[in-house]
Amino acid sequence: MNWDWEKLQEKRQRQSGSTPPGNWGPQDPGSDPLGDGLKKLRDFRFPVGKLIIAVLAIMWLSSGIFIVEPDEVGVVLRFGEYNRTVQPGPHYHMPFPVETAYTPKVSQVRRVEVGFRGSEVGSFTQGQLRPVKEESLMLTGDENIVDVQFIVQYQIKDPVAYLFNVSQQAWTVKSAAEAAMREVIGYNAIDSALTGGKLDIQNKTRDLLQSILDGYNAGVHIVAVQMQDVHPPKEVIDAFKDVASAREDRSRIINEAEAYQNEILPRARGLAAEIVNQAEAYKETKIRNAKGESARFENVLTEYNKAKDITRKRMYLETMEQILSNPDLDKIILNDNTSGVVPYLPLDKLDADRAKKGAQ
């Protein structure tokens, strides 16, 4: 607000009538409060420099306010030396250069790529990958070269050690991971790396990498080591395909042979068991028949000793009954008046029957 001091002074002089020139208010401040206040207002000059200094001081003090997010931990340094660790929430530290605060994300899962570079995070399509041969080519235990591309996932275990014990933390993890993978691959054959040994290689690499980083006191926890693509070098991949095809053919032939074996062996065992059972049955039959015939002969002998003539006649009659009642036998009956036997015997037919029985 702009004041016209000259006009105001003249007005006050006219009203008082006794105010000497140059004095625009009464001599007693208590007798004229308005005039005294106007004099103070006229004499007031606020220093702009002090205002600027005050604003800068407030801004400097307020720069010590910082907020730690839920997935972070605050690490406060005093004159460049570790002082304290704070948990998530609002905090205050002495402004720079007295104290400085870092807020690393301890729950975030970081990753490094070894042997390739992806165009975007989480993309593993082959068309979007750029191979890095100097990192991926490794020597196996059976002196073969294999191309291994893998990723390492890790978290911050100790934020103080992570920030101050090693520099370029991601590069350190990647270099240690490459060394660990080369060592593990060097103890395994190429078949393990290409087929069923991948899980064991991943676990051993993870444990070895964790041991290396613990030796560095890097404050890092290895979450997982995942092999993305493992294949022979392009120069020899055709030869490996031929070897794989030969192994598949060998496995197929072995499976077919085992299937034939599993089919023929039970059949052979069943046939052998059948022959053995038949032999046992034949044996048992012959033994029982022999025992029966022996018992029958002993009974007949007992009866024969009691009455020899009658028993002899009965046996003759029973034998003749069996012969004459058999339709398969050709019978020639001769009486007592026949002078010769030879002309009546069918010798040609008897010879033919003997030859037929011999062929059977």
CSV table of C-alpha atoms in Angstrom, one decimal:
chain,number,residue,atom,x,y,z
A,1,MET,CA,0.0,0.0,0.0
A,2,ASN,CA,1.4,3.3,-1.0
A,3,TRP,CA,1.2,6.3,1.4
A,4,ASP,CA,1.3,10.0,0.4
A,5,TRP,CA,3.4,11.1,3.4
A,6,GLU,CA,3.4,14.8,2.5
A,7,LYS,CA,-0.4,15.1,2.3
A,8,LEU,CA,-0.9,13.1,5.4
A,9,GLN,CA,1.5,15.4,7.3
A,10,GLU,CA,-0.3,18.5,6.2
A,11,LYS,CA,-3.6,17.1,7.2
A,12,ARG,CA,-2.3,16.3,10.6
A,13,GLN,CA,-0.9,19.8,11.0
A,14,ARG,CA,-4.2,21.4,10.1
A,15,GLN,CA,-6.1,19.3,12.6
A,16,SER,CA,-3.7,19.9,15.5
A,17,GLY,CA,-2.7,23.4,14.7
A,18,SER,CA,0.3,23.3,17.0
A,19,THR,CA,2.5,20.7,15.4
A,20,PRO,CA,5.8,22.1,14.4
A,21,PRO,CA,6.9,21.5,10.8
A,22,GLY,CA,8.7,18.3,10.3
A,23,ASN,CA,6.7,16.6,13.1
A,24,TRP,CA,3.6,14.9,11.8
A,25,GLY,CA,2.4,13.4,15.1
A,26,PRO,CA,2.1,14.5,18.7
A,27,GLN,CA,5.2,14.4,21.0
A,28,ASP,CA,3.5,12.0,23.4
A,29,PRO,CA,2.9,8.7,21.6
A,30,GLY,CA,0.3,7.7,24.1
A,31,SER,CA,-1.8,10.8,23.3
A,32,ASP,CA,-2.0,9.9,19.5
A,33,PRO,CA,-1.9,6.1,18.8
A,34,LEU,CA,-2.7,6.5,15.1
A,35,GLY,CA,0.1,8.9,14.5
A,36,ASP,CA,2.6,6.7,16.3
A,37,GLY,CA,1.6,3.6,14.3
A,38,LEU,CA,1.9,5.5,11.0
A,39,LYS,CA,5.3,6.7,12.0
A,40,LYS,CA,6.5,3.1,12.7
A,41,LEU,CA,4.9,2.0,9.4
A,42,ARG,CA,6.8,4.7,7.6
A,43,ASP,CA,10.1,3.9,9.2
A,44,PHE,CA,9.7,0.1,8.6
A,45,ARG,CA,12.0,-1.4,6.0
A,46,PHE,CA,12.0,-5.3,5.8
A,47,PRO,CA,15.4,-6.7,4.7
A,48,VAL,CA,15.0,-8.8,1.6
A,49,GLY,CA,18.3,-10.6,2.2
A,50,LYS,CA,17.2,-12.0,5.5
A,51,LEU,CA,14.0,-13.3,3.9
A,52,ILE,CA,16.0,-15.1,1.2
A,53,ILE,CA,18.3,-16.6,3.9
A,54,ALA,CA,15.3,-17.8,5.9
A,55,VAL,CA,13.7,-19.5,2.9
A,56,LEU,CA,16.9,-21.2,2.0
A,57,ALA,CA,17.4,-22.4,5.6
A,58,ILE,CA,13.9,-23.8,5.6
A,59,MET,CA,14.5,-25.6,2.3
A,60,TRP,CA,17.8,-26.9,3.6
A,61,LEU,CA,16.3,-28.3,6.8
A,62,SER,CA,13.3,-29.8,4.9
A,63,SER,CA,15.7,-31.7,2.5
A,64,GLY,CA,16.4,-34.1,5.3
A,65,ILE,CA,12.8,-35.5,5.2
A,66,PHE,CA,12.7,-38.9,3.3
A,67,ILE,CA,10.2,-41.7,3.0
A,68,VAL,CA,11.1,-45.4,2.9
A,69,GLU,CA,8.7,-47.5,0.8
A,70,PRO,CA,7.4,-50.9,2.0
A,71,ASP,CA,9.8,-52.8,-0.2
A,72,GLU,CA,12.8,-50.7,0.8
A,73,VAL,CA,15.2,-50.2,3.7
A,74,GLY,CA,16.8,-46.9,4.6
A,75,VAL,CA,20.5,-46.7,5.1
A,76,VAL,CA,21.7,-43.4,6.7
A,77,LEU,CA,25.4,-42.2,6.4
A,78,ARG,CA,26.9,-39.5,8.6
A,79,PHE,CA,29.8,-37.8,7.0
A,80,GLY,CA,30.1,-40.7,4.6
A,81,GLU,CA,30.2,-43.4,7.3
A,82,TYR,CA,27.4,-45.9,8.0
A,83,ASN,CA,25.3,-44.6,10.9
A,84,ARG,CA,22.0,-46.5,11.1
A,85,THR,CA,19.3,-48.5,9.2
A,86,VAL,CA,15.6,-47.5,9.3
A,87,GLN,CA,12.5,-49.4,8.4
A,88,PRO,CA,9.7,-48.4,6.0
A,89,GLY,CA,7.9,-45.1,6.8
A,90,PRO,CA,8.7,-41.4,7.0
A,91,HIS,CA,12.1,-40.5,8.5
A,92,TYR,CA,14.4,-37.5,8.9
A,93,HIS,CA,18.2,-37.2,8.6
A,94,MET,CA,20.4,-34.2,9.0
A,95,PRO,CA,20.6,-32.4,5.6
A,96,PHE,CA,23.5,-32.8,3.2
A,97,PRO,CA,26.5,-32.7,3.7
A,98,VAL,CA,26.0,-34.0,7.3
A,99,GLU,CA,24.0,-37.1,6.6
A,100,THR,CA,22.9,-38.9,3.4
A,101,ALA,CA,20.2,-41.6,3.0
A,102,TYR,CA,20.0,-44.5,0.5
A,103,THR,CA,16.8,-46.6,0.0
A,104,PRO,CA,17.6,-49.9,-1.8
A,105,LYS,CA,14.7,-52.2,-2.7
A,106,VAL,CA,15.4,-55.3,-0.6
A,107,SER,CA,12.3,-57.3,-1.7
A,108,GLN,CA,12.8,-56.8,-5.4
A,109,VAL,CA,14.0,-59.8,-7.3
A,110,ARG,CA,16.8,-58.6,-9.7
A,111,ARG,CA,18.2,-60.6,-12.6
A,112,VAL,CA,21.2,-60.7,-14.8
A,113,GLU,CA,21.5,-62.4,-18.1
A,114,VAL,CA,24.6,-64.5,-19.0
A,115,GLY,CA,25.2,-65.6,-22.6
A,116,PHE,CA,22.5,-63.5,-24.2
A,117,ARG,CA,20.8,-60.1,-23.9
A,118,GLY,CA,17.1,-59.8,-24.1
A,119,SER,CA,15.3,-56.9,-25.8
A,120,GLU,CA,12.9,-56.5,-22.9
A,121,VAL,CA,12.6,-57.8,-19.3
A,122,GLY,CA,10.8,-61.2,-19.2
A,123,SER,CA,11.0,-61.8,-22.9
A,124,PHE,CA,12.7,-65.1,-23.9
A,125,THR,CA,11.5,-65.5,-27.5
A,126,GLN,CA,14.4,-66.6,-29.6
A,127,GLY,CA,13.9,-63.9,-32.2
A,128,GLN,CA,14.3,-61.2,-29.5
A,129,LEU,CA,17.5,-62.5,-28.0
A,130,ARG,CA,21.0,-61.4,-28.9
A,131,PRO,CA,23.6,-64.2,-28.1
A,132,VAL,CA,26.9,-63.3,-26.5
A,133,LYS,CA,29.3,-66.1,-27.5
A,134,GLU,CA,32.2,-65.0,-25.3
A,135,GLU,CA,30.0,-65.7,-22.2
A,136,SER,CA,27.9,-68.7,-23.4
A,137,LEU,CA,30.5,-71.1,-24.9
A,138,MET,CA,31.8,-73.5,-22.2
A,139,LEU,CA,33.8,-76.7,-22.1
A,140,THR,CA,32.3,-79.8,-20.6
A,141,GLY,CA,33.9,-82.6,-18.7
A,142,ASP,CA,34.1,-84.9,-21.7
A,143,GLU,CA,35.9,-82.1,-23.7
A,144,ASN,CA,32.9,-81.0,-25.8
A,145,ILE,CA,31.9,-77.4,-26.3
A,146,VAL,CA,28.3,-76.4,-25.4
A,147,ASP,CA,26.5,-73.1,-25.7
A,148,VAL,CA,24.8,-72.3,-22.3
A,149,GLN,CA,22.5,-69.3,-21.9
A,150,PHE,CA,21.1,-68.7,-18.4
A,151,ILE,CA,19.8,-66.1,-16.0
A,152,VAL,CA,20.4,-65.5,-12.3
A,153,GLN,CA,17.8,-64.1,-10.0
A,154,TYR,CA,18.9,-62.5,-6.7
A,155,GLN,CA,17.8,-60.3,-3.8
A,156,ILE,CA,19.5,-57.9,-1.4
A,157,LYS,CA,20.2,-59.8,1.8
A,158,ASP,CA,22.3,-57.2,3.6
A,159,PRO,CA,21.7,-53.7,2.3
A,160,VAL,CA,24.8,-52.2,4.1
A,161,ALA,CA,27.1,-54.9,2.6
A,162,TYR,CA,25.4,-54.6,-0.8
A,163,LEU,CA,25.9,-50.8,-0.9
A,164,PHE,CA,29.5,-50.5,0.4
A,165,ASN,CA,31.4,-53.8,0.2
A,166,VAL,CA,31.3,-54.2,-3.6
A,167,SER,CA,30.8,-51.8,-6.5
A,168,GLN,CA,28.9,-52.5,-9.7
A,169,GLN,CA,26.9,-55.2,-7.9
A,170,ALA,CA,25.1,-56.5,-11.0
A,171,TRP,CA,28.4,-56.9,-12.9
A,172,THR,CA,29.9,-58.7,-9.9
A,173,VAL,CA,26.9,-61.1,-9.7
A,174,LYS,CA,27.1,-61.8,-13.5
A,175,SER,CA,30.9,-62.4,-13.5
A,176,ALA,CA,30.6,-64.7,-10.5
A,177,ALA,CA,27.7,-66.6,-12.1
A,178,GLU,CA,29.6,-67.1,-15.3
A,179,ALA,CA,32.6,-68.5,-13.3
A,180,ALA,CA,30.4,-70.8,-11.3
A,181,MET,CA,28.5,-72.2,-14.3
A,182,ARG,CA,31.8,-72.8,-16.1
A,183,GLU,CA,33.1,-74.8,-13.2
A,184,VAL,CA,29.9,-76.9,-12.8
A,185,ILE,CA,29.7,-77.6,-16.6
A,186,GLY,CA,33.4,-78.6,-16.5
A,187,TYR,CA,32.5,-81.5,-14.1
A,188,ASN,CA,29.6,-82.8,-16.2
A,189,ALA,CA,29.4,-84.5,-19.6
A,190,ILE,CA,27.6,-82.9,-22.5
A,191,ASP,CA,24.7,-85.4,-22.3
A,192,SER,CA,23.9,-84.1,-18.8
A,193,ALA,CA,23.8,-80.5,-19.9
A,194,LEU,CA,21.7,-81.3,-23.0
A,195,THR,CA,19.2,-83.7,-21.4
A,196,GLY,CA,18.2,-84.8,-17.9
A,197,GLY,CA,21.1,-83.2,-15.9
A,198,LYS,CA,19.9,-79.6,-16.2
A,199,LEU,CA,18.2,-79.4,-12.8
A,200,ASP,CA,21.3,-80.8,-11.0
A,201,ILE,CA,23.5,-78.3,-12.8
A,202,GLN,CA,21.3,-75.4,-11.9
A,203,ASN,CA,21.2,-76.3,-8.2
A,204,LYS,CA,25.0,-76.8,-8.0
A,205,THR,CA,25.6,-73.5,-9.8
A,206,ARG,CA,23.3,-71.7,-7.4
A,207,ASP,CA,25.0,-73.1,-4.4
A,208,LEU,CA,28.5,-72.4,-5.7
A,209,LEU,CA,27.5,-68.8,-6.7
A,210,GLN,CA,26.1,-68.2,-3.3
A,211,SER,CA,29.3,-69.4,-1.7
A,212,ILE,CA,31.4,-67.1,-4.0
A,213,LEU,CA,29.3,-64.0,-3.2
A,214,ASP,CA,29.3,-64.8,0.5
A,215,GLY,CA,33.1,-64.9,0.3
A,216,TYR,CA,32.9,-61.4,-1.2
A,217,ASN,CA,30.5,-60.3,1.6
A,218,ALA,CA,28.3,-58.9,-1.2
A,219,GLY,CA,25.1,-59.0,0.8
A,220,VAL,CA,23.3,-60.9,-2.0
A,221,HIS,CA,20.9,-63.9,-1.8
A,222,ILE,CA,20.7,-66.0,-4.9
A,223,VAL,CA,17.1,-67.0,-5.5
A,224,ALA,CA,17.5,-69.2,-8.6
A,225,VAL,CA,19.7,-70.1,-11.6
A,226,GLN,CA,17.7,-70.9,-14.7
A,227,MET,CA,19.2,-72.4,-17.9
A,228,GLN,CA,17.3,-70.8,-20.8
A,229,ASP,CA,18.9,-72.5,-23.8
A,230,VAL,CA,21.5,-75.2,-24.0
A,231,HIS,CA,22.7,-76.5,-27.4
A,232,PRO,CA,25.9,-77.5,-29.2
A,233,PRO,CA,27.7,-74.9,-31.3
A,234,LYS,CA,26.1,-74.2,-34.7
A,235,GLU,CA,29.2,-75.6,-36.5
A,236,VAL,CA,28.7,-79.1,-35.1
A,237,ILE,CA,24.9,-79.2,-34.4
A,238,ASP,CA,24.3,-81.5,-37.4
A,239,ALA,CA,26.7,-84.1,-36.0
A,240,PHE,CA,24.9,-83.9,-32.6
A,241,LYS,CA,21.6,-84.4,-34.3
A,242,ASP,CA,22.9,-87.6,-36.0
A,243,VAL,CA,24.2,-88.8,-32.7
A,244,ALA,CA,20.8,-88.1,-31.0
A,245,SER,CA,19.0,-89.9,-33.8
A,246,ALA,CA,21.3,-92.9,-33.4
A,247,ARG,CA,20.6,-92.9,-29.7
A,248,GLU,CA,16.9,-92.8,-30.3
A,249,ASP,CA,17.2,-95.7,-32.7
A,250,ARG,CA,19.2,-97.7,-30.2
A,251,SER,CA,16.6,-97.0,-27.5
A,252,ARG,CA,13.8,-98.0,-29.9
A,253,ILE,CA,15.5,-101.3,-30.8
A,254,ILE,CA,16.2,-102.0,-27.2
A,255,ASN,CA,12.6,-101.4,-26.3
A,256,GLU,CA,11.4,-103.6,-29.1
A,257,ALA,CA,13.8,-106.4,-28.0
A,258,GLU,CA,12.6,-106.1,-24.4
A,259,ALA,CA,9.0,-106.2,-25.6
A,260,TYR,CA,9.7,-109.4,-27.5
A,261,GLN,CA,11.5,-110.8,-24.5
A,262,ASN,CA,8.6,-110.0,-22.2
A,263,GLU,CA,6.2,-111.6,-24.7
A,264,ILE,CA,8.2,-114.8,-25.5
A,265,LEU,CA,9.5,-115.6,-22.0
A,266,PRO,CA,6.1,-116.0,-20.3
A,267,ARG,CA,4.9,-118.1,-23.2
A,268,ALA,CA,8.0,-120.3,-22.9
A,269,ARG,CA,7.6,-120.6,-19.2
A,270,GLY,CA,4.0,-121.6,-19.6
A,271,LEU,CA,4.8,-124.2,-22.2
A,272,ALA,CA,7.6,-125.6,-20.0
A,273,ALA,CA,5.2,-125.7,-17.1
A,274,GLU,CA,2.6,-127.5,-19.2
A,275,ILE,CA,5.2,-130.2,-20.4
A,276,VAL,CA,6.3,-130.7,-16.8
A,277,ASN,CA,2.8,-131.1,-15.6
A,278,GLN,CA,2.0,-133.6,-18.4
A,279,ALA,CA,5.1,-135.5,-17.5
A,280,GLU,CA,4.2,-135.5,-13.8
A,281,ALA,CA,0.7,-136.7,-14.7
A,282,TYR,CA,2.1,-139.4,-17.0
A,283,LYS,CA,4.5,-140.5,-14.3
A,284,GLU,CA,1.7,-140.6,-11.7
A,285,THR,CA,-0.5,-142.6,-14.1
A,286,LYS,CA,2.1,-145.2,-14.9
A,287,ILE,CA,3.0,-145.6,-11.2
A,288,ARG,CA,-0.6,-146.1,-10.2
A,289,ASN,CA,-1.3,-148.4,-13.1
A,290,ALA,CA,1.8,-150.5,-12.2
A,291,LYS,CA,0.7,-150.6,-8.6
A,292,GLY,CA,-2.8,-151.6,-9.6
A,293,GLU,CA,-1.5,-154.3,-12.0
A,294,SER,CA,0.8,-155.6,-9.3
A,295,ALA,CA,-2.0,-155.8,-6.8
A,296,ARG,CA,-4.3,-157.4,-9.3
A,297,PHE,CA,-1.6,-160.0,-10.2
A,298,GLU,CA,-1.0,-160.8,-6.5
A,299,ASN,CA,-4.8,-161.3,-6.0
A,300,VAL,CA,-5.0,-163.5,-9.0
A,301,LEU,CA,-2.0,-165.5,-7.8
A,302,THR,CA,-3.7,-166.0,-4.5
A,303,GLU,CA,-6.8,-167.3,-6.2
A,304,TYR,CA,-4.8,-169.4,-8.6
A,305,ASN,CA,-3.0,-171.1,-5.7
A,306,LYS,CA,-6.4,-172.0,-4.2
A,307,ALA,CA,-7.8,-173.5,-7.4
A,308,LYS,CA,-5.3,-173.7,-10.2
A,309,ASP,CA,-7.5,-175.5,-12.9
A,310,ILE,CA,-10.5,-173.3,-12.4
A,311,THR,CA,-8.4,-170.1,-12.3
A,312,ARG,CA,-6.5,-171.1,-15.4
A,313,LYS,CA,-9.7,-171.8,-17.3
A,314,ARG,CA,-11.3,-168.5,-16.2
A,315,MET,CA,-8.2,-166.6,-17.3
A,316,TYR,CA,-8.3,-168.3,-20.7
A,317,LEU,CA,-12.0,-167.5,-21.1
A,318,GLU,CA,-11.5,-163.8,-20.1
A,319,THR,CA,-8.6,-163.5,-22.6
A,320,MET,CA,-10.6,-165.0,-25.4
A,321,GLU,CA,-13.5,-162.8,-24.6
A,322,GLN,CA,-11.4,-159.7,-24.9
A,323,ILE,CA,-9.9,-160.8,-28.2
A,324,LEU,CA,-13.1,-161.9,-29.9
A,325,SER,CA,-15.0,-158.8,-28.7
A,326,ASN,CA,-12.4,-156.4,-30.2
A,327,PRO,CA,-13.8,-155.1,-33.5
A,328,ASP,CA,-10.4,-153.8,-34.6
A,329,LEU,CA,-8.8,-157.2,-34.8
A,330,ASP,CA,-9.1,-159.4,-37.9
A,331,LYS,CA,-10.0,-162.9,-36.8
A,332,ILE,CA,-9.4,-166.2,-38.7
A,333,ILE,CA,-11.0,-169.3,-37.2
A,334,LEU,CA,-9.7,-172.7,-38.2
A,335,ASN,CA,-11.2,-176.0,-37.3
A,336,ASP,CA,-9.4,-179.2,-36.5
A,337,ASN,CA,-9.8,-180.6,-40.0
A,338,THR,CA,-7.7,-178.0,-41.7
A,339,SER,CA,-4.6,-179.6,-43.1
A,340,GLY,CA,-2.5,-176.5,-43.5
A,341,VAL,CA,-2.5,-173.0,-41.9
A,342,VAL,CA,-0.3,-171.1,-44.3
A,343,PRO,CA,-2.7,-170.9,-47.3
A,344,TYR,CA,-5.4,-169.3,-45.2
A,345,LEU,CA,-3.3,-166.5,-43.6
A,346,PRO,CA,-3.5,-163.0,-45.4
A,347,LEU,CA,0.3,-162.6,-45.4
A,348,ASP,CA,0.2,-159.6,-47.8
A,349,LYS,CA,-2.3,-157.7,-45.5
A,350,LEU,CA,-0.3,-158.5,-42.4
A,351,ASP,CA,2.9,-157.1,-44.0
A,352,ALA,CA,1.0,-153.9,-45.0
A,353,ASP,CA,-0.3,-153.4,-41.5
A,354,ARG,CA,3.2,-153.9,-40.0
A,355,ALA,CA,4.6,-151.3,-42.4
A,356,LYS,CA,1.8,-148.8,-41.5
A,357,LYS,CA,2.4,-149.2,-37.8
A,358,GLY,CA,6.2,-148.8,-38.3
A,359,ALA,CA,5.6,-145.5,-40.2
A,360,GLN,CA,3.5,-144.2,-37.3
